[in-house]
Coordinates of C-alpha atoms in Angstrom, one line a residue:
I1 CA 18.1 95.3 29.0
P2 CA 17.9 91.8 27.6
A3 CA 21.0 90.6 25.7
P4 CA 20.6 89.2 22.2
E5 CA 21.2 85.5 22.0
P6 CA 23.9 84.5 19.4
P7 CA 22.6 82.0 16.9
E8 CA 24.2 78.5 17.0
R9 CA 26.1 77.5 13.9
P10 CA 24.5 74.6 12.1
P11 CA 26.4 71.3 12.5
A12 CA 28.7 70.5 9.6
E13 CA 27.2 68.2 7.0
R14 CA 29.2 65.1 6.0
L15 CA 29.0 63.3 2.7
P16 CA 27.2 60.0 3.5
L17 CA 29.9 57.7 2.1
L18 CA 28.2 54.5 3.3
A19 CA 24.9 55.5 1.7
L20 CA 26.9 56.5 -1.4
L21 CA 28.8 53.2 -1.6
A22 CA 25.9 50.8 -0.8
P23 CA 23.9 51.4 -4.0
L24 CA 27.1 51.3 -6.0
G25 CA 27.9 47.9 -4.6
L26 CA 24.4 46.7 -5.1
G27 CA 24.4 48.0 -8.6
V28 CA 27.7 46.2 -9.3
V29 CA 26.3 42.9 -8.0
T30 CA 23.2 43.3 -10.0
F31 CA 25.2 44.1 -13.1
I32 CA 27.4 41.0 -12.7
A33 CA 24.3 38.9 -12.2
A34 CA 22.4 40.4 -15.1
P35 CA 24.7 42.3 -17.5
D36 CA 21.9 43.2 -19.8
N37 CA 19.8 44.8 -17.0
I38 CA 19.8 48.5 -17.8
L39 CA 18.3 49.2 -14.4
S40 CA 21.6 48.2 -12.7
I41 CA 23.5 50.7 -14.7
V42 CA 21.0 53.5 -13.9
M43 CA 21.2 52.6 -10.2
I44 CA 25.0 52.8 -10.3
V45 CA 25.0 56.2 -11.9
V46 CA 21.9 58.0 -10.6
T47 CA 21.9 56.9 -6.9
P48 CA 25.3 58.5 -6.0
L49 CA 24.3 61.6 -8.0
L50 CA 21.1 62.0 -6.0
L51 CA 23.0 61.6 -2.7
V52 CA 25.6 64.2 -3.8
F53 CA 22.9 66.6 -5.0
G54 CA 21.0 66.1 -1.6
F55 CA 24.2 66.8 0.3
V56 CA 25.0 70.0 -1.7
D57 CA 21.4 71.2 -1.3
T58 CA 21.5 70.7 2.5
W59 CA 24.9 72.4 2.7
W60 CA 23.7 75.3 0.7
R61 CA 20.5 75.7 2.7
N62 CA 22.4 75.6 6.0
R63 CA 24.9 78.1 4.7
R64 CA 22.1 80.5 3.7
R65 CA 20.3 80.1 7.0
W66 CA 23.5 80.7 8.9
K67 CA 24.2 83.9 6.9
Q68 CA 20.6 85.1 7.6
A69 CA 20.9 84.3 11.3
Q70 CA 24.2 86.2 11.5
A71 CA 22.6 89.2 9.7
Q72 CA 19.6 89.1 12.0
F73 CA 21.9 88.9 15.1
A74 CA 23.9 91.9 13.8
E75 CA 20.7 93.9 13.4
T76 CA 19.6 92.9 17.0
V77 CA 23.0 93.9 18.4
E78 CA 22.7 97.3 16.7
A79 CA 19.2 97.7 18.0
V80 CA 20.2 96.8 21.6
G81 CA 23.1 99.2 21.3
T82 CA 20.7 102.0 20.3
Q83 CA 18.5 101.1 23.2
I84 CA 21.5 101.3 25.6
D85 CA 22.4 104.7 24.3
E86 CA 18.8 106.0 24.6
L87 CA 18.5 104.6 28.2
H88 CA 21.9 106.2 29.1
N89 CA 20.8 109.6 27.7
A90 CA 17.6 109.4 29.7
E91 CA 19.5 108.3 32.8
R92 CA 22.1 111.1 32.4
T93 CA 19.3 113.7 32.1
G94 CA 17.5 112.3 35.1
R95 CA 20.6 112.2 37.3
D96 CA 21.4 115.7 36.2
R97 CA 18.0 116.8 37.5
E98 CA 18.6 114.9 40.8
S99 CA 22.0 116.4 41.3
P100 CA 22.3 119.7 39.4
G101 CA 25.7 121.3 38.8
V102 CA 27.2 123.9 41.1
A103 CA 26.4 126.8 38.7
T104 CA 22.8 125.8 38.5
V105 CA 22.5 125.4 42.3
V106 CA 24.1 128.8 42.9
A107 CA 21.9 130.5 40.3
E108 CA 18.7 128.9 41.6
A109 CA 19.6 129.8 45.2
S110 CA 20.5 133.4 44.3
A111 CA 17.1 133.7 42.6
H112 CA 15.4 132.2 45.7
S113 CA 13.9 129.5 43.5
T114 CA 12.1 126.4 44.7
L115 CA 15.4 124.5 44.7
L116 CA 16.6 126.6 47.7
W117 CA 16.9 124.5 50.9
T118 CA 14.8 121.7 49.4
R119 CA 16.8 118.7 50.8
R120 CA 15.3 117.5 54.1
P121 CA 16.6 114.8 56.5
E122 CA 13.9 112.4 55.3
H123 CA 15.1 112.7 51.7
D124 CA 17.6 110.2 50.2
A125 CA 19.5 113.2 48.7
F126 CA 20.0 114.8 52.1
L127 CA 23.8 115.6 52.6
S128 CA 24.5 114.5 49.0
V129 CA 26.9 116.6 46.9
R130 CA 27.9 116.5 43.3
L131 CA 31.7 116.2 42.8
G132 CA 31.8 116.5 39.0
T133 CA 30.8 114.4 36.0
G134 CA 32.4 111.1 34.9
L135 CA 31.9 107.5 34.0
V136 CA 29.6 106.0 36.6
P137 CA 27.8 102.6 37.0
S138 CA 24.4 102.6 35.2
R139 CA 21.2 102.0 37.0
S140 CA 20.0 99.8 34.1
T141 CA 20.6 96.1 34.3
F142 CA 22.0 94.1 31.3
V143 CA 20.6 90.6 31.4
M144 CA 23.0 88.0 29.8
P145 CA 21.7 84.8 28.3
N146 CA 21.3 81.9 30.6
Q147 CA 23.6 79.7 28.6
R148 CA 26.6 80.6 26.4
K149 CA 25.7 79.8 22.8
G150 CA 27.1 80.5 19.4
P151 CA 30.7 80.9 18.2
N152 CA 33.2 83.0 20.1
E153 CA 33.1 86.0 17.7
L154 CA 29.3 86.4 18.2
W155 CA 29.5 85.9 22.0
T156 CA 32.2 88.6 22.1
K157 CA 29.6 91.0 20.6
V158 CA 27.3 90.3 23.5
Q159 CA 30.1 90.9 26.0
E160 CA 30.9 94.2 24.3
L161 CA 27.3 95.2 24.7
Q162 CA 27.4 94.2 28.4
Q163 CA 30.5 96.5 29.0
R164 CA 28.8 99.3 27.0
A165 CA 25.7 99.1 29.2
L166 CA 27.6 98.9 32.5
L167 CA 28.8 102.5 32.7
V168 CA 27.2 105.9 31.8
S169 CA 29.6 108.7 30.6
E170 CA 29.4 112.4 31.5
T171 CA 27.1 111.7 34.4
P172 CA 27.0 113.4 37.8
V173 CA 29.5 111.9 40.3
V174 CA 27.7 112.1 43.6
E175 CA 28.6 111.3 47.2
S176 CA 26.6 111.5 50.4
F177 CA 28.2 112.4 53.7
R178 CA 25.9 109.7 55.2
E179 CA 28.0 107.2 53.3
S180 CA 31.4 108.7 53.3
G181 CA 31.3 110.4 56.7
S182 CA 33.8 113.0 55.6
I183 CA 35.2 114.1 52.3
G184 CA 38.8 115.1 51.4
I185 CA 39.9 117.3 48.5
A186 CA 43.5 117.2 47.5
G187 CA 45.4 119.3 45.0
P188 CA 47.2 122.6 44.4
G189 CA 45.8 125.5 46.4
E190 CA 43.3 127.2 44.2
E191 CA 42.3 124.1 42.3
A192 CA 41.4 122.3 45.5
R193 CA 39.7 125.3 47.0
S194 CA 37.6 125.6 43.8
V195 CA 36.3 122.1 44.3
T196 CA 35.8 122.7 48.0
R197 CA 33.8 125.9 47.3
G198 CA 31.5 123.8 45.0
V199 CA 30.9 121.3 47.8
I200 CA 30.2 124.0 50.4
A201 CA 28.0 125.9 47.9
Q202 CA 25.8 122.9 47.4
L203 CA 25.5 122.2 51.1
V204 CA 24.4 125.7 52.0
A205 CA 22.1 126.2 49.0
L206 CA 20.3 122.9 49.3
H207 CA 20.0 122.6 53.1
S208 CA 18.3 124.8 55.5
P209 CA 20.4 126.6 58.2
A210 CA 18.0 125.0 60.7
E211 CA 19.2 121.6 59.7
L212 CA 22.8 122.2 58.6
V213 CA 25.4 124.6 60.1
L214 CA 28.9 125.4 58.9
V215 CA 32.1 126.1 60.8
A216 CA 35.6 126.4 59.5
M217 CA 39.2 126.6 60.6
A218 CA 42.3 127.8 58.7
S219 CA 45.6 129.5 59.2
T220 CA 46.1 133.2 58.8
Q221 CA 47.5 132.5 55.3
S222 CA 44.6 130.4 54.0
S223 CA 41.7 132.1 55.8
A224 CA 41.4 134.9 53.2
A225 CA 40.0 132.4 50.7
W226 CA 37.1 131.7 53.0
D227 CA 36.2 135.2 54.2
W228 CA 33.0 135.0 52.2
L229 CA 31.6 132.3 54.5
K230 CA 30.7 134.9 57.1
W231 CA 27.8 136.1 55.0
L232 CA 26.1 132.7 55.0
P233 CA 23.1 132.1 57.2
H234 CA 24.5 128.7 58.0
V235 CA 27.5 130.3 59.8
G236 CA 26.5 131.5 63.3
S237 CA 23.0 130.2 62.9
T238 CA 20.8 130.4 66.0
Y239 CA 20.3 126.6 65.6
S240 CA 24.1 125.9 65.9
P241 CA 25.4 124.0 68.9
I242 CA 28.7 126.1 68.5
V243 CA 28.6 129.1 70.9
G244 CA 32.0 130.5 70.1
S245 CA 33.3 131.9 66.8
P246 CA 32.4 129.5 63.9
L247 CA 35.2 130.8 61.7
A248 CA 38.5 130.3 63.4
T249 CA 41.7 131.9 62.1
G250 CA 45.0 131.3 63.8
G251 CA 46.0 129.1 66.7
P252 CA 44.0 130.2 69.7
A253 CA 40.7 130.6 67.8
A254 CA 41.1 127.2 66.0
T255 CA 42.0 125.4 69.2
S256 CA 38.9 126.9 70.9
L257 CA 36.6 125.9 68.1
L258 CA 38.2 122.4 68.1
S259 CA 37.6 122.0 71.8
E260 CA 33.9 123.0 71.4
L261 CA 33.5 120.6 68.5
E262 CA 34.9 117.8 70.7
G263 CA 32.4 118.7 73.3
V264 CA 29.5 118.5 70.9
V265 CA 30.6 115.1 69.5
S266 CA 31.1 113.7 73.0
A267 CA 27.7 115.1 74.3
R268 CA 25.9 113.7 71.3
H269 CA 27.5 110.3 71.7
E270 CA 26.4 110.2 75.3
V271 CA 22.7 110.7 74.4
Q272 CA 22.7 108.6 71.3
E273 CA 20.9 105.3 72.2
S274 CA 22.0 103.2 69.2
E275 CA 24.1 103.5 66.0
S276 CA 20.9 103.1 63.9
E277 CA 19.4 106.2 65.4
P278 CA 19.4 109.1 63.0
P279 CA 22.0 111.8 64.1
P280 CA 20.7 114.8 65.8
L281 CA 20.1 118.1 64.0
P282 CA 21.5 120.4 63.0
I283 CA 24.2 118.6 61.0
V284 CA 27.6 120.3 61.6
I285 CA 29.9 120.7 58.6
L286 CA 33.5 121.5 59.6
L287 CA 35.7 122.9 56.8
V288 CA 39.4 122.3 57.5
E289 CA 42.3 123.9 55.7
D290 CA 45.2 121.5 56.1
D291 CA 47.4 124.3 57.4
A292 CA 45.1 125.1 60.3
P293 CA 47.4 125.5 63.4
V294 CA 45.8 122.9 65.6
E295 CA 46.7 119.4 66.8
R296 CA 46.1 117.1 63.8
A297 CA 45.3 114.0 65.8
R298 CA 42.4 115.8 67.5
L299 CA 41.0 116.9 64.1
V300 CA 41.3 113.4 62.7
S301 CA 39.4 112.1 65.8
I302 CA 36.5 114.5 64.9
A303 CA 36.5 113.2 61.4
E304 CA 36.4 109.6 62.7
R305 CA 33.9 109.9 65.5
G306 CA 31.8 112.9 64.3
P307 CA 29.8 111.4 61.4
E308 CA 27.9 109.0 63.7
V309 CA 26.4 112.0 65.5
G310 CA 26.0 114.4 62.6
V311 CA 29.5 116.2 62.6
H312 CA 31.2 115.9 59.2
V313 CA 34.5 117.2 57.8
V314 CA 35.4 118.7 54.5
W315 CA 39.2 118.6 54.5
T316 CA 41.2 120.3 51.8
A317 CA 45.0 119.7 51.5
P318 CA 47.8 120.1 48.9
S319 CA 48.3 116.4 48.4
I320 CA 46.4 113.1 48.9
A321 CA 48.9 112.1 51.5
R322 CA 47.7 114.9 53.8
I323 CA 44.1 113.7 53.6
P324 CA 43.2 111.5 56.7
A325 CA 41.9 108.0 56.1
A326 CA 38.7 109.1 57.9
C327 CA 37.7 110.9 54.7
R328 CA 36.4 107.8 53.0
T329 CA 35.6 109.7 49.8
F330 CA 38.2 112.0 48.2
V331 CA 38.8 114.1 45.1
E332 CA 42.4 114.2 44.0
I333 CA 43.6 116.8 41.4
N334 CA 46.7 116.1 39.5
P335 CA 49.0 119.2 39.9
A336 CA 50.7 118.5 36.5
T337 CA 47.7 117.9 34.3
G338 CA 44.8 119.3 36.3
A339 CA 42.9 116.0 35.8
S340 CA 41.0 114.8 38.8
I341 CA 39.7 111.5 40.2
A342 CA 37.0 110.8 42.8
G343 CA 37.8 107.8 45.0
Y344 CA 35.3 105.9 47.1
V345 CA 37.3 104.1 49.8
H346 CA 34.2 102.2 51.2
T347 CA 33.5 100.7 47.8
G348 CA 36.9 100.7 46.2
F349 CA 35.5 102.5 43.1
G350 CA 37.2 105.4 41.3
V351 CA 35.7 107.9 38.9
H352 CA 37.5 110.4 36.7
P353 CA 35.2 113.5 36.9

């Protein structure tokens, strides 16, 4: 989007005093030398008038041109603003198609539509999930003028357009496990679980159980919220590297699942030739309830080392302080207001979805 260039104010005109006084002096000398010469009197009177009239005419023309330039600039600013809004509307629609909302994803998956299991490892959107909607950086580029011109009040209009073009409102807030490694969701129990359900629903609806499998661990108190996972084809898939129970409730089962996950991570690291090599399939998503009765340090190690070899964590906890730093993207829900923010640790960017 090219920015409008502010017009430059015309230089202030000065009354040419020297040119005004010179003919007066010449006229006075002529009058003294020849008092009867009418021409000297005319010169004394007319010449300054002509200079004054010329000065007023130039001032008036410049003033009119400046007003016209300002009006034209205002029209251009309005037109560029309209262009920004149109581009943002188109971008918002396009991004919504790229990352449909949870309700749309679930409905399409339930209907066995063409959206079901469409994200493949070769796609950029593989392992991407929508966290909500909010104010996100625009894909459009606003090109500022090469040089700063015009008065400050007009340049401020250009800067306001730049800020207006920078962010798009009510746009899908998306994160990829390829970028974040693991994702944390913090907030009061049901609010946090609602967001977590949305993340899990997108993963299982958009990715094949041959390329993504799901395991989970929780306490006996929190496991009831995840009982529905057992019906998913991604849980207990024949492609899964997990042999034991994929849904662990209570201490012994959770510890057994954790040990098996540690073995998978270690084995995959041993055969991985370089960090640039794509992680092996299937991708393993580990859902962790913060109250899972297992050694926390071992879980954090999975969140740290796992993403390099295709083992990612979705960690839900009652507060942001309980989310490990390995979750480099997080959603925090304010318990008092219900407002939420998505934080991207690897970029330092925050969005209010």
